[in-house]
Amino acid sequence: MITALKFTLLLLALAFAQGLHYNYIDELDKEAGTVRAVQASQYVSLWPLPQKVKILDLSFKLTSFNIVDAKESSAGSSCSLLQDAYRRYYEYMFGIAKRQGPRKSRLTGPSELTELQVWITSPDSECDGYPSVTSDESYELSVDLPYAVLKAPKVWGALHGLETFSQLVYEDQYGAKSINSTAISDFPRFAHRGILLDSSRHFLPLKVILANLETMAMNKFNVFHWHIVDDQSFPYLSRTFPQLSQQGAYHPYTHVYTPADVKMVIEFGRLRGIRVVPEFDTPGHTQSWGKGQKDLLTPCYSGSKPSGSFGPVNPILNTTYDFMSQFFKEISTVFPDAYVHLGGDEVDFTCWKSNPDIQKFMDQQGYGQDYKKLESFYIQKLLDIVTTTHKGYMIWQEVFDNGVKLKPDTLIHVWKGNQEQYQSEMANVTSAGYKTLLSTPWYLNRISYGQDWHGHYKADPQDFNGTEEQKKLVIGGEACLWGEYVDATNLTPRLWPRASAVAERLWSAKDVTDINDAFNRLSVHRCRMVARGIPAEPLFSSYCPREYKGI
Amino acid sequence: GNFVSHSLYLHTVEGVWPLPQSFTSSTERYPLNPKAFYFGYGRQSAAQQDCSVLDAAFKRYFSLIFPDYTSGSGDKPFTVEIRVDHADCDSYPNENSSERYNLSVSAGQASLNAETVWGALRGLETFSQLVYQDDFGTYFVNKTEIDDFPRFQFRGILLDTSRHYLPVQAILKTLDAMAYSKFNVFHWHIVDDPSFPYQSRTFPDLSSTGAFHPMTHIYTQSDVRRVISHARLWGIRVLPEFDSPGHTQSWGKGQSDLLTPCYRGSTPSGTFGPVNPVLPSTYQFMARLFKEVSSVFPDSYIHLGGDEVDFSCWKSNPDVRAFMQKMGFGGDFTKLEAFYMEKIVNITSALKKTSIVWQDVFDYHERIPKDTVLHIWKGTPASYKEELSRMTKAGMRVLLAAPWYINHIAYGQDWRNYYTVQPLNFSGTEEQKKLVIGGEVCMWGEYVDATNLTPRLWPRASAAAERLWSDEKQTSSVDEAFPRLQDFRCKLVRRGIRAEPLHVGHCKHEYQGV
């Protein structure tokens, strides 16, 4: 696994340091008025913008530079998470070539910065732990002589601080690196800043997932919501029920995620401060489950005979719950995160309605014709099962809308409607005392011509009618890239830098809303991603000092 | 006989894209062994060994036909024998090149006959799409008879290297993918307002001050030659566009006095407008530039642009107004624009080149030289059909791009719109219809660079490719086209082209990059 990780790193780290150009302004375009030229922001290329930044007009050269543990740090050289991150950021800033050979100590000029000391201040650095929704991600960065200091209570903050430090480094025309004297104090506005990728509508090769985790870290995202299975295919290779992927994947060998693959994703994410929250959506969106698990789905009837097609999970059989118990027991051990996403969206009742056994059950239970009650019955039982695995759960908003009894710490994921509708949903969910997270304005799979990132940037998850207490129940949001029209060929440019707009909304202070300043910083940030080997698409006519070299 | 319609066997023999004009295949199939597979020249072929175009094509197509080099079952040799009527191996494809071919696949051999090497290239592409692998990796080709030719002679793709610079590699890769869809013209919109990446021999300042970066964001003469020679080997013409008098902001940086100084009241405002049409120096410059361009680009066509000229700067300039008076143009600036375009067209005519201009030029100026080709880019279906009628009625040749502005993206399967275009469905005589020489897919560059060009272009452009190549009656159903296009996009992915999916599903070999 280590070898594979290194390999991926090499692939990703077409390690150019970013080229931050002060002379980025294209005067002629400005005059022409036809093209909005990129101008220098006072915050140069910082993205997402830290909570407090002070950049002085005093620059230091970086000619012989190193990232080291501070003597006082509670995480030393044995913390491989940090050592890995030092190497990663060193390569992003200075390229691979310069790492060759021992760094000889040499005389340095008065304006040379030679060291960044990383100091984990709390006794438990959490170096070997997993990030969680309560992780402390704050950090303080001071770039000054004799050396720069990055202070963070936990490693998670240090990771973000390293990214910020790397964003401060710029180069002149000839590639010489400098950094300005800077003081930054930073922490995220929201604890849950996620990206949803859908590996069921199209299978996503591991490399693509890892590359996007890497890019997430550049944008300070901290949750990978892995919508791993759905109607179209079941690529998750279950140890308990191997038939699920054997029969339900697009291909049983080439289009599956083995336990080792899943482990690699989780560890790759952990090393970047990213949680991996798996979604196993039921009772709808489960067509592919049925192929490898007999009697799991409801047989649909046409008239008095089974039609041969199947509907949602069959909620009236005990075997269904036996299966779910075993299955989620496995999931709870494979995925270390404290949360699992249980879906619960878009359940189509027509098949249930057609099935005589279901009708009988409805009568017995006294549900009449209210199939929402049947859905609630199912979800309720499922939630009880998952509770026994000691996991918290996230569910799509319908489960809340349908009045299912939920544990108080359930996360409600809002995804439907127009702005007015989702804002009133957020108000309802929070007034019922539930924590919530917003995705509606950030369905990035929906594309249109032009700079649609403006809309993504302007949406704010706390913009709804509610008390301060209610607002505090909003723990963040997720950008969703559903997979109907997306696979490895177009995923990365479709996601970046559009998701970066969401990243700033979820990280930076509420009043960071200047769209022109955002354009200037985001333009340079996107070029930085390109220089790091990520095909992030352009915002508008312009250029990057280092264009994408892939094809 | 044992020949049946191909459509029954789409699942055993995947379709060919774009659909050939006449195609019959049977279930009889022959295993192919890469170790006993040969390309050869027929005895009666005018082209023989050392034909640069075909020798290079054999090399390419061998790897395209056998993407992984498994030893096939059986060791019966199989030969693709090529016979062409003209040994045009060292020439460039042009507007009159025949691309017709016929292909007959039988036991142990395929015969591919074509009038020109360009036709043979199209036939090789078709043959490569006929070969498939079974679940065990064995290669097969079915007994097949194909007679094929393009519906339109001009099937182009426009790339815009001014709004974003496209590295040469990205252009070359696009040329490869174009050949897979049988496109035959690369319209290189090489310069525009934002940047001037073409490094001119005569006027090096144009790129040294007008490019985004004078060293890293330019096309040197050898870059241009490389693009042209790569395109030639794939049977693709390279049509350069040097758009003027509008869209020329970047030209002004390296050529003083070329652009019109705009005035605010009675003083120059410091900004510049379109090319200055009143100075003789403008035409001296253009004559020298186009002389260079016409020698660098071998194609007999040059695109002169002529679109979207904003008159406000001309109006503000007292010298331009004085010139208008002198010429008796009154307040009609379209007359000034027509005056300018006529002079430019005359320059290229003198260089023995055919001019293509955007429709704007026709719209305000109906007496342009008859051999000029008009390029329609604007409007709704109703309005571009109207334009087609008017232009062809005036006896002008026309090229249609309006329905294929592929840079305009939307959620969902917008390729269906590109597919269902009917380029000849406008009111006009048969003679008028013949004046429509083809169509072009435009990928303007405001939101496109090397990071997203390929998945945005493919397979959406392939939908237009079939419309421009295949018989319209045989390809009238989008739903029938859908599975064939899905197969084709997986072929593109297999060939290393980042072609995006049409809808949910999978390819046997997914794209492995990021």
PDB file of N, CA and C in Angstrom, chain A residues 194-204 208-209 211-213 215-216 221 223-230 257 279 396 413 415 438-448 452 456 477-500 502 535 537, chain B residues 409 411 456 500-501 504 514:
ATOM      1  N   GLY A 194     -17.917  19.381   2.794  1.00  0.00           N
ATOM      2  CA  GLY A 194     -17.803  18.116   2.073  1.00  0.00           C
ATOM      3  C   GLY A 194     -17.934  18.196   0.569  1.00  0.00           C
ATOM      4  N   ILE A 195     -17.478  17.112  -0.048  1.00  0.00           N
ATOM      5  CA  ILE A 195     -17.666  16.873  -1.485  1.00  0.00           C
ATOM      6  C   ILE A 195     -18.296  15.496  -1.624  1.00  0.00           C
ATOM      7  N   LEU A 196     -19.375  15.412  -2.381  1.00  0.00           N
ATOM      8  CA  LEU A 196     -19.975  14.119  -2.686  1.00  0.00           C
ATOM      9  C   LEU A 196     -19.544  13.681  -4.081  1.00  0.00           C
ATOM     10  N   LEU A 197     -18.978  12.489  -4.146  1.00  0.00           N
ATOM     11  CA  LEU A 197     -18.723  11.864  -5.455  1.00  0.00           C
ATOM     12  C   LEU A 197     -19.567  10.600  -5.538  1.00  0.00           C
ATOM     13  N   ASP A 198     -20.015  10.305  -6.745  1.00  0.00           N
ATOM     14  CA  ASP A 198     -20.967   9.230  -6.995  1.00  0.00           C
ATOM     15  C   ASP A 198     -20.247   8.168  -7.821  1.00  0.00           C
ATOM     16  N   SER A 199     -19.943   7.038  -7.198  1.00  0.00           N
ATOM     17  CA  SER A 199     -19.189   6.011  -7.924  1.00  0.00           C
ATOM     18  C   SER A 199     -20.089   4.883  -8.409  1.00  0.00           C
ATOM     19  N   SER A 200     -21.382   5.150  -8.471  1.00  0.00           N
ATOM     20  CA  SER A 200     -22.305   4.127  -8.941  1.00  0.00           C
ATOM     21  C   SER A 200     -22.778   4.379 -10.368  1.00  0.00           C
ATOM     22  N   ARG A 201     -23.183   5.617 -10.675  1.00  0.00           N
ATOM     23  CA  ARG A 201     -23.632   5.910 -12.048  1.00  0.00           C
ATOM     24  C   ARG A 201     -22.489   5.701 -13.024  1.00  0.00           C
ATOM     25  N   HIS A 202     -21.308   6.113 -12.608  1.00  0.00           N
ATOM     26  CA  HIS A 202     -20.093   5.726 -13.319  1.00  0.00           C
ATOM     27  C   HIS A 202     -19.068   5.290 -12.290  1.00  0.00           C
ATOM     28  N   PHE A 203     -18.352   4.254 -12.617  1.00  0.00           N
ATOM     29  CA  PHE A 203     -17.273   3.811 -11.740  1.00  0.00           C
ATOM     30  C   PHE A 203     -16.131   4.820 -11.829  1.00  0.00           C
ATOM     31  N   LEU A 204     -15.591   5.195 -10.677  1.00  0.00           N
ATOM     32  CA  LEU A 204     -14.460   6.117 -10.664  1.00  0.00           C
ATOM     33  C   LEU A 204     -13.201   5.368 -10.245  1.00  0.00           C
ATOM     34  N   VAL A 208      -8.585   8.627  -9.572  1.00  0.00           N
ATOM     35  CA  VAL A 208      -9.384   9.846  -9.669  1.00  0.00           C
ATOM     36  C   VAL A 208      -9.867  10.270  -8.289  1.00  0.00           C
ATOM     37  N   ILE A 209     -10.265   9.297  -7.491  1.00  0.00           N
ATOM     38  CA  ILE A 209     -10.725   9.621  -6.143  1.00  0.00           C
ATOM     39  C   ILE A 209      -9.576  10.212  -5.330  1.00  0.00           C
ATOM     40  N   ALA A 211      -6.873  11.717  -6.424  1.00  0.00           N
ATOM     41  CA  ALA A 211      -6.508  13.041  -6.942  1.00  0.00           C
ATOM     42  C   ALA A 211      -7.472  14.093  -6.407  1.00  0.00           C
ATOM     43  N   ASN A 212      -8.724  13.714  -6.262  1.00  0.00           N
ATOM     44  CA  ASN A 212      -9.683  14.701  -5.767  1.00  0.00           C
ATOM     45  C   ASN A 212      -9.594  14.891  -4.263  1.00  0.00           C
ATOM     46  N   LEU A 213      -9.172  13.891  -3.533  1.00  0.00           N
ATOM     47  CA  LEU A 213      -8.884  14.097  -2.112  1.00  0.00           C
ATOM     48  C   LEU A 213      -7.734  15.088  -1.971  1.00  0.00           C
ATOM     49  N   THR A 215      -6.926  17.401  -4.058  1.00  0.00           N
ATOM     50  CA  THR A 215      -7.405  18.740  -4.404  1.00  0.00           C
ATOM     51  C   THR A 215      -8.309  19.292  -3.305  1.00  0.00           C
ATOM     52  N   MET A 216      -9.078  18.415  -2.676  1.00  0.00           N
ATOM     53  CA  MET A 216      -9.906  18.852  -1.545  1.00  0.00           C
ATOM     54  C   MET A 216      -9.038  19.491  -0.471  1.00  0.00           C
ATOM     55  N   PHE A 221     -11.330  21.410   2.206  1.00  0.00           N
ATOM     56  CA  PHE A 221     -12.483  20.541   2.436  1.00  0.00           C
ATOM     57  C   PHE A 221     -12.075  19.461   3.420  1.00  0.00           C
ATOM     58  N   VAL A 223     -14.524  16.631   4.320  1.00  0.00           N
ATOM     59  CA  VAL A 223     -15.359  15.420   4.294  1.00  0.00           C
ATOM     60  C   VAL A 223     -15.495  14.920   2.861  1.00  0.00           C
ATOM     61  N   PHE A 224     -15.147  13.681   2.654  1.00  0.00           N
ATOM     62  CA  PHE A 224     -15.449  13.023   1.391  1.00  0.00           C
ATOM     63  C   PHE A 224     -16.687  12.164   1.606  1.00  0.00           C
ATOM     64  N   HIS A 225     -17.789  12.613   1.047  1.00  0.00           N
ATOM     65  CA  HIS A 225     -19.044  11.864   1.125  1.00  0.00           C
ATOM     66  C   HIS A 225     -19.044  10.909  -0.068  1.00  0.00           C
ATOM     67  N   TRP A 226     -18.856   9.647   0.225  1.00  0.00           N
ATOM     68  CA  TRP A 226     -18.697   8.649  -0.845  1.00  0.00           C
ATOM     69  C   TRP A 226     -20.040   7.981  -1.107  1.00  0.00           C
ATOM     70  N   HIS A 227     -20.720   8.499  -2.119  1.00  0.00           N
ATOM     71  CA  HIS A 227     -21.981   7.881  -2.550  1.00  0.00           C
ATOM     72  C   HIS A 227     -21.568   6.673  -3.384  1.00  0.00           C
ATOM     73  N   ILE A 228     -21.305   5.604  -2.680  1.00  0.00           N
ATOM     74  CA  ILE A 228     -20.526   4.510  -3.285  1.00  0.00           C
ATOM     75  C   ILE A 228     -21.379   3.563  -4.114  1.00  0.00           C
ATOM     76  N   VAL A 229     -22.644   3.378  -3.739  1.00  0.00           N
ATOM     77  CA  VAL A 229     -23.518   2.474  -4.500  1.00  0.00           C
ATOM     78  C   VAL A 229     -24.850   3.171  -4.769  1.00  0.00           C
ATOM     79  N   ASP A 230     -25.569   2.678  -5.756  1.00  0.00           N
ATOM     80  CA  ASP A 230     -26.877   3.240  -6.114  1.00  0.00           C
ATOM     81  C   ASP A 230     -27.540   2.246  -7.065  1.00  0.00           C
ATOM     82  N   TYR A 257     -14.447  -1.704  -5.774  1.00  0.00           N
ATOM     83  CA  TYR A 257     -13.511  -1.220  -4.763  1.00  0.00           C
ATOM     84  C   TYR A 257     -13.284  -2.348  -3.775  1.00  0.00           C
ATOM     85  N   GLU A 279     -21.935   6.427   1.978  1.00  0.00           N
ATOM     86  CA  GLU A 279     -23.392   6.404   1.924  1.00  0.00           C
ATOM     87  C   GLU A 279     -23.862   5.075   1.335  1.00  0.00           C
ATOM     88  N   TRP A 396     -30.920  11.947   4.087  1.00  0.00           N
ATOM     89  CA  TRP A 396     -31.449  13.002   3.216  1.00  0.00           C
ATOM     90  C   TRP A 396     -32.756  13.534   3.809  1.00  0.00           C
ATOM     91  N   HIS A 413     -29.691  16.158   5.877  1.00  0.00           N
ATOM     92  CA  HIS A 413     -28.980  16.675   4.703  1.00  0.00           C
ATOM     93  C   HIS A 413     -30.002  17.270   3.729  1.00  0.00           C
ATOM     94  N   TRP A 415     -31.284  18.912   0.397  1.00  0.00           N
ATOM     95  CA  TRP A 415     -30.807  18.850  -0.998  1.00  0.00           C
ATOM     96  C   TRP A 415     -31.842  19.309  -2.010  1.00  0.00           C
ATOM     97  N   LEU A 438     -26.197  21.617   4.254  1.00  0.00           N
ATOM     98  CA  LEU A 438     -26.868  22.079   3.037  1.00  0.00           C
ATOM     99  C   LEU A 438     -26.119  21.648   1.778  1.00  0.00           C
ATOM    100  N   SER A 439     -26.904  21.170   0.800  1.00  0.00           N
ATOM    101  CA  SER A 439     -26.325  20.868  -0.518  1.00  0.00           C
ATOM    102  C   SER A 439     -27.087  21.489  -1.681  1.00  0.00           C
ATOM    103  N   THR A 440     -28.348  21.849  -1.458  1.00  0.00           N
ATOM    104  CA  THR A 440     -29.196  22.285  -2.579  1.00  0.00           C
ATOM    105  C   THR A 440     -28.510  23.244  -3.561  1.00  0.00           C
ATOM    106  N   PRO A 441     -27.897  24.327  -3.083  1.00  0.00           N
ATOM    107  CA  PRO A 441     -27.346  25.271  -4.071  1.00  0.00           C
ATOM    108  C   PRO A 441     -26.047  24.789  -4.710  1.00  0.00           C
ATOM    109  N   TRP A 442     -25.583  23.625  -4.290  1.00  0.00           N
ATOM    110  CA  TRP A 442     -24.255  23.186  -4.723  1.00  0.00           C
ATOM    111  C   TRP A 442     -24.281  21.848  -5.450  1.00  0.00           C
ATOM    112  N   TYR A 443     -25.282  21.661  -6.291  1.00  0.00           N
ATOM    113  CA  TYR A 443     -25.305  20.487  -7.161  1.00  0.00           C
ATOM    114  C   TYR A 443     -24.437  20.782  -8.381  1.00  0.00           C
ATOM    115  N   LEU A 444     -23.162  20.526  -8.227  1.00  0.00           N
ATOM    116  CA  LEU A 444     -22.214  20.950  -9.259  1.00  0.00           C
ATOM    117  C   LEU A 444     -22.300  20.121 -10.532  1.00  0.00           C
ATOM    118  N   ASN A 445     -22.997  18.991 -10.472  1.00  0.00           N
ATOM    119  CA  ASN A 445     -23.203  18.232 -11.707  1.00  0.00           C
ATOM    120  C   ASN A 445     -24.067  19.010 -12.689  1.00  0.00           C
ATOM    121  N   ARG A 446     -24.880  19.945 -12.165  1.00  0.00           N
ATOM    122  CA  ARG A 446     -25.705  20.769 -13.050  1.00  0.00           C
ATOM    123  C   ARG A 446     -24.834  21.856 -13.646  1.00  0.00           C
ATOM    124  N   ILE A 447     -24.593  21.778 -14.928  1.00  0.00           N
ATOM    125  CA  ILE A 447     -23.695  22.749 -15.557  1.00  0.00           C
ATOM    126  C   ILE A 447     -24.487  23.692 -16.444  1.00  0.00           C
ATOM    127  N   SER A 448     -23.922  24.850 -16.672  1.00  0.00           N
ATOM    128  CA  SER A 448     -24.521  25.794 -17.608  1.00  0.00           C
ATOM    129  C   SER A 448     -23.392  26.645 -18.155  1.00  0.00           C
ATOM    130  N   ASP A 452     -20.850  30.091 -13.570  1.00  0.00           N
ATOM    131  CA  ASP A 452     -21.881  29.715 -12.607  1.00  0.00           C
ATOM    132  C   ASP A 452     -21.353  29.642 -11.178  1.00  0.00           C
ATOM    133  N   HIS A 456     -22.809  29.718  -6.798  1.00  0.00           N
ATOM    134  CA  HIS A 456     -22.345  28.839  -5.725  1.00  0.00           C
ATOM    135  C   HIS A 456     -21.708  29.647  -4.597  1.00  0.00           C
ATOM    136  N   GLY A 477     -21.887  22.182   4.852  1.00  0.00           N
ATOM    137  CA  GLY A 477     -22.504  21.908   3.568  1.00  0.00           C
ATOM    138  C   GLY A 477     -21.650  20.975   2.731  1.00  0.00           C
ATOM    139  N   GLU A 478     -22.224  20.570   1.633  1.00  0.00           N
ATOM    140  CA  GLU A 478     -21.515  19.674   0.726  1.00  0.00           C
ATOM    141  C   GLU A 478     -21.788  20.065  -0.714  1.00  0.00           C
ATOM    142  N   ALA A 479     -20.739  20.051  -1.511  1.00  0.00           N
ATOM    143  CA  ALA A 479     -20.905  20.188  -2.957  1.00  0.00           C
ATOM    144  C   ALA A 479     -21.093  18.778  -3.515  1.00  0.00           C
ATOM    145  N   CYS A 480     -22.140  18.586  -4.318  1.00  0.00           N
ATOM    146  CA  CYS A 480     -22.447  17.248  -4.842  1.00  0.00           C
ATOM    147  C   CYS A 480     -22.142  17.173  -6.330  1.00  0.00           C
ATOM    148  N   LEU A 481     -21.404  16.160  -6.702  1.00  0.00           N
ATOM    149  CA  LEU A 481     -21.171  15.922  -8.125  1.00  0.00           C
ATOM    150  C   LEU A 481     -21.767  14.563  -8.484  1.00  0.00           C
ATOM    151  N   TRP A 482     -23.070  14.574  -8.750  1.00  0.00           N
ATOM    152  CA  TRP A 482     -23.739  13.325  -9.112  1.00  0.00           C
ATOM    153  C   TRP A 482     -23.218  12.822 -10.441  1.00  0.00           C
ATOM    154  N   GLY A 483     -23.311  11.495 -10.628  1.00  0.00           N
ATOM    155  CA  GLY A 483     -22.523  10.890 -11.696  1.00  0.00           C
ATOM    156  C   GLY A 483     -23.198  10.568 -13.013  1.00  0.00           C
ATOM    157  N   GLU A 484     -24.431  11.031 -13.232  1.00  0.00           N
ATOM    158  CA  GLU A 484     -25.096  10.658 -14.492  1.00  0.00           C
ATOM    159  C   GLU A 484     -24.240  10.985 -15.710  1.00  0.00           C
ATOM    160  N   TYR A 485     -23.600  12.142 -15.686  1.00  0.00           N
ATOM    161  CA  TYR A 485     -22.851  12.593 -16.856  1.00  0.00           C
ATOM    162  C   TYR A 485     -21.364  12.782 -16.550  1.00  0.00           C
ATOM    163  N   VAL A 486     -20.906  12.128 -15.502  1.00  0.00           N
ATOM    164  CA  VAL A 486     -19.543  12.383 -15.042  1.00  0.00           C
ATOM    165  C   VAL A 486     -18.805  11.076 -14.810  1.00  0.00           C
ATOM    166  N   ASP A 487     -17.630  10.956 -15.383  1.00  0.00           N
ATOM    167  CA  ASP A 487     -16.732   9.862 -15.004  1.00  0.00           C
ATOM    168  C   ASP A 487     -15.307  10.407 -14.989  1.00  0.00           C
ATOM    169  N   ALA A 488     -14.338   9.486 -14.995  1.00  0.00           N
ATOM    170  CA  ALA A 488     -12.954   9.930 -14.866  1.00  0.00           C
ATOM    171  C   ALA A 488     -12.536  10.895 -15.966  1.00  0.00           C
ATOM    172  N   THR A 489     -13.220  10.870 -17.100  1.00  0.00           N
ATOM    173  CA  THR A 489     -12.791  11.726 -18.208  1.00  0.00           C
ATOM    174  C   THR A 489     -13.044  13.201 -17.951  1.00  0.00           C
ATOM    175  N   ASN A 490     -14.109  13.511 -17.205  1.00  0.00           N
ATOM    176  CA  ASN A 490     -14.465  14.926 -17.053  1.00  0.00           C
ATOM    177  C   ASN A 490     -14.684  15.365 -15.612  1.00  0.00           C
ATOM    178  N   LEU A 491     -14.488  14.463 -14.662  1.00  0.00           N
ATOM    179  CA  LEU A 491     -14.809  14.786 -13.276  1.00  0.00           C
ATOM    180  C   LEU A 491     -13.997  15.965 -12.747  1.00  0.00           C
ATOM    181  N   THR A 492     -12.692  15.889 -12.895  1.00  0.00           N
ATOM    182  CA  THR A 492     -11.836  16.880 -12.252  1.00  0.00           C
ATOM    183  C   THR A 492     -12.073  18.297 -12.773  1.00  0.00           C
ATOM    184  N   PRO A 493     -12.071  18.528 -14.090  1.00  0.00           N
ATOM    185  CA  PRO A 493     -12.347  19.899 -14.539  1.00  0.00           C
ATOM    186  C   PRO A 493     -13.772  20.373 -14.246  1.00  0.00           C
ATOM    187  N   ARG A 494     -14.710  19.444 -14.118  1.00  0.00           N
ATOM    188  CA  ARG A 494     -16.076  19.868 -13.808  1.00  0.00           C
ATOM    189  C   ARG A 494     -16.189  20.271 -12.333  1.00  0.00           C
ATOM    190  N   LEU A 495     -15.385  19.653 -11.498  1.00  0.00           N
ATOM    191  CA  LEU A 495     -15.478  19.903 -10.058  1.00  0.00           C
ATOM    192  C   LEU A 495     -14.674  21.129  -9.638  1.00  0.00           C
ATOM    193  N   TRP A 496     -13.501  21.298 -10.233  1.00  0.00           N
ATOM    194  CA  TRP A 496     -12.585  22.379  -9.835  1.00  0.00           C
ATOM    195  C   TRP A 496     -12.423  23.367 -10.957  1.00  0.00           C
ATOM    196  N   PRO A 497     -12.406  24.632 -10.676  1.00  0.00           N
ATOM    197  CA  PRO A 497     -12.468  25.276  -9.369  1.00  0.00           C
ATOM    198  C   PRO A 497     -13.890  25.603  -8.911  1.00  0.00           C
ATOM    199  N   ARG A 498     -14.922  25.016  -9.522  1.00  0.00           N
ATOM    200  CA  ARG A 498     -16.280  25.390  -9.103  1.00  0.00           C
ATOM    201  C   ARG A 498     -16.510  25.030  -7.639  1.00  0.00           C
ATOM    202  N   ALA A 499     -15.987  23.872  -7.210  1.00  0.00           N
ATOM    203  CA  ALA A 499     -16.155  23.494  -5.809  1.00  0.00           C
ATOM    204  C   ALA A 499     -15.362  24.414  -4.882  1.00  0.00           C
ATOM    205  N   SER A 500     -14.317  25.032  -5.428  1.00  0.00           N
ATOM    206  CA  SER A 500     -13.522  25.941  -4.602  1.00  0.00           C
ATOM    207  C   SER A 500     -14.375  27.101  -4.096  1.00  0.00           C
ATOM    208  N   VAL A 502     -17.442  26.917  -3.198  1.00  0.00           N
ATOM    209  CA  VAL A 502     -18.138  26.384  -2.025  1.00  0.00           C
ATOM    210  C   VAL A 502     -17.175  26.305  -0.838  1.00  0.00           C
ATOM    211  N   PRO A 535      -6.206  19.180 -13.423  1.00  0.00           N
ATOM    212  CA  PRO A 535      -6.841  19.919 -14.522  1.00  0.00           C
ATOM    213  C   PRO A 535      -8.076  20.695 -14.074  1.00  0.00           C
ATOM    214  N   GLU A 537     -10.533  23.722 -14.427  1.00  0.00           N
ATOM    215  CA  GLU A 537     -10.858  24.482 -15.632  1.00  0.00           C
ATOM    216  C   GLU A 537     -10.788  25.987 -15.401  1.00  0.00           C
TER     217      GLU A 537
ATOM    218  N   ILE B 409     -22.431  24.950 -23.080  1.00  0.00           N
ATOM    219  CA  ILE B 409     -22.754  23.677 -22.446  1.00  0.00           C
ATOM    220  C   ILE B 409     -24.075  23.786 -21.707  1.00  0.00           C
ATOM    221  N   TYR B 411     -26.858  21.149 -19.035  1.00  0.00           N
ATOM    222  CA  TYR B 411     -26.971  19.888 -18.318  1.00  0.00           C
ATOM    223  C   TYR B 411     -27.711  18.873 -19.180  1.00  0.00           C
ATOM    224  N   ARG B 456     -15.003  18.293 -23.148  1.00  0.00           N
ATOM    225  CA  ARG B 456     -16.074  19.150 -23.645  1.00  0.00           C
ATOM    226  C   ARG B 456     -16.321  18.931 -25.133  1.00  0.00           C
ATOM    227  N   GLU B 500     -16.120  12.352 -22.687  1.00  0.00           N
ATOM    228  CA  GLU B 500     -16.993  12.229 -21.520  1.00  0.00           C
ATOM    229  C   GLU B 500     -18.179  11.306 -21.801  1.00  0.00           C
ATOM    230  N   PRO B 501     -18.826  10.818 -20.742  1.00  0.00           N
ATOM    231  CA  PRO B 501     -19.950   9.892 -20.939  1.00  0.00           C
ATOM    232  C   PRO B 501     -21.197  10.611 -21.447  1.00  0.00           C
ATOM    233  N   VAL B 504     -25.461   7.416 -17.824  1.00  0.00           N
ATOM    234  CA  VAL B 504     -24.940   6.402 -16.916  1.00  0.00           C
ATOM    235  C   VAL B 504     -24.454   5.184 -17.706  1.00  0.00           C
ATOM    236  N   VAL B 514      -6.336  11.506 -14.538  1.00  0.00           N
ATOM    237  CA  VAL B 514      -7.132  12.244 -13.557  1.00  0.00           C
ATOM    238  C   VAL B 514      -7.810  13.436 -14.207  1.00  0.00           C
TER     239      VAL B 514
END
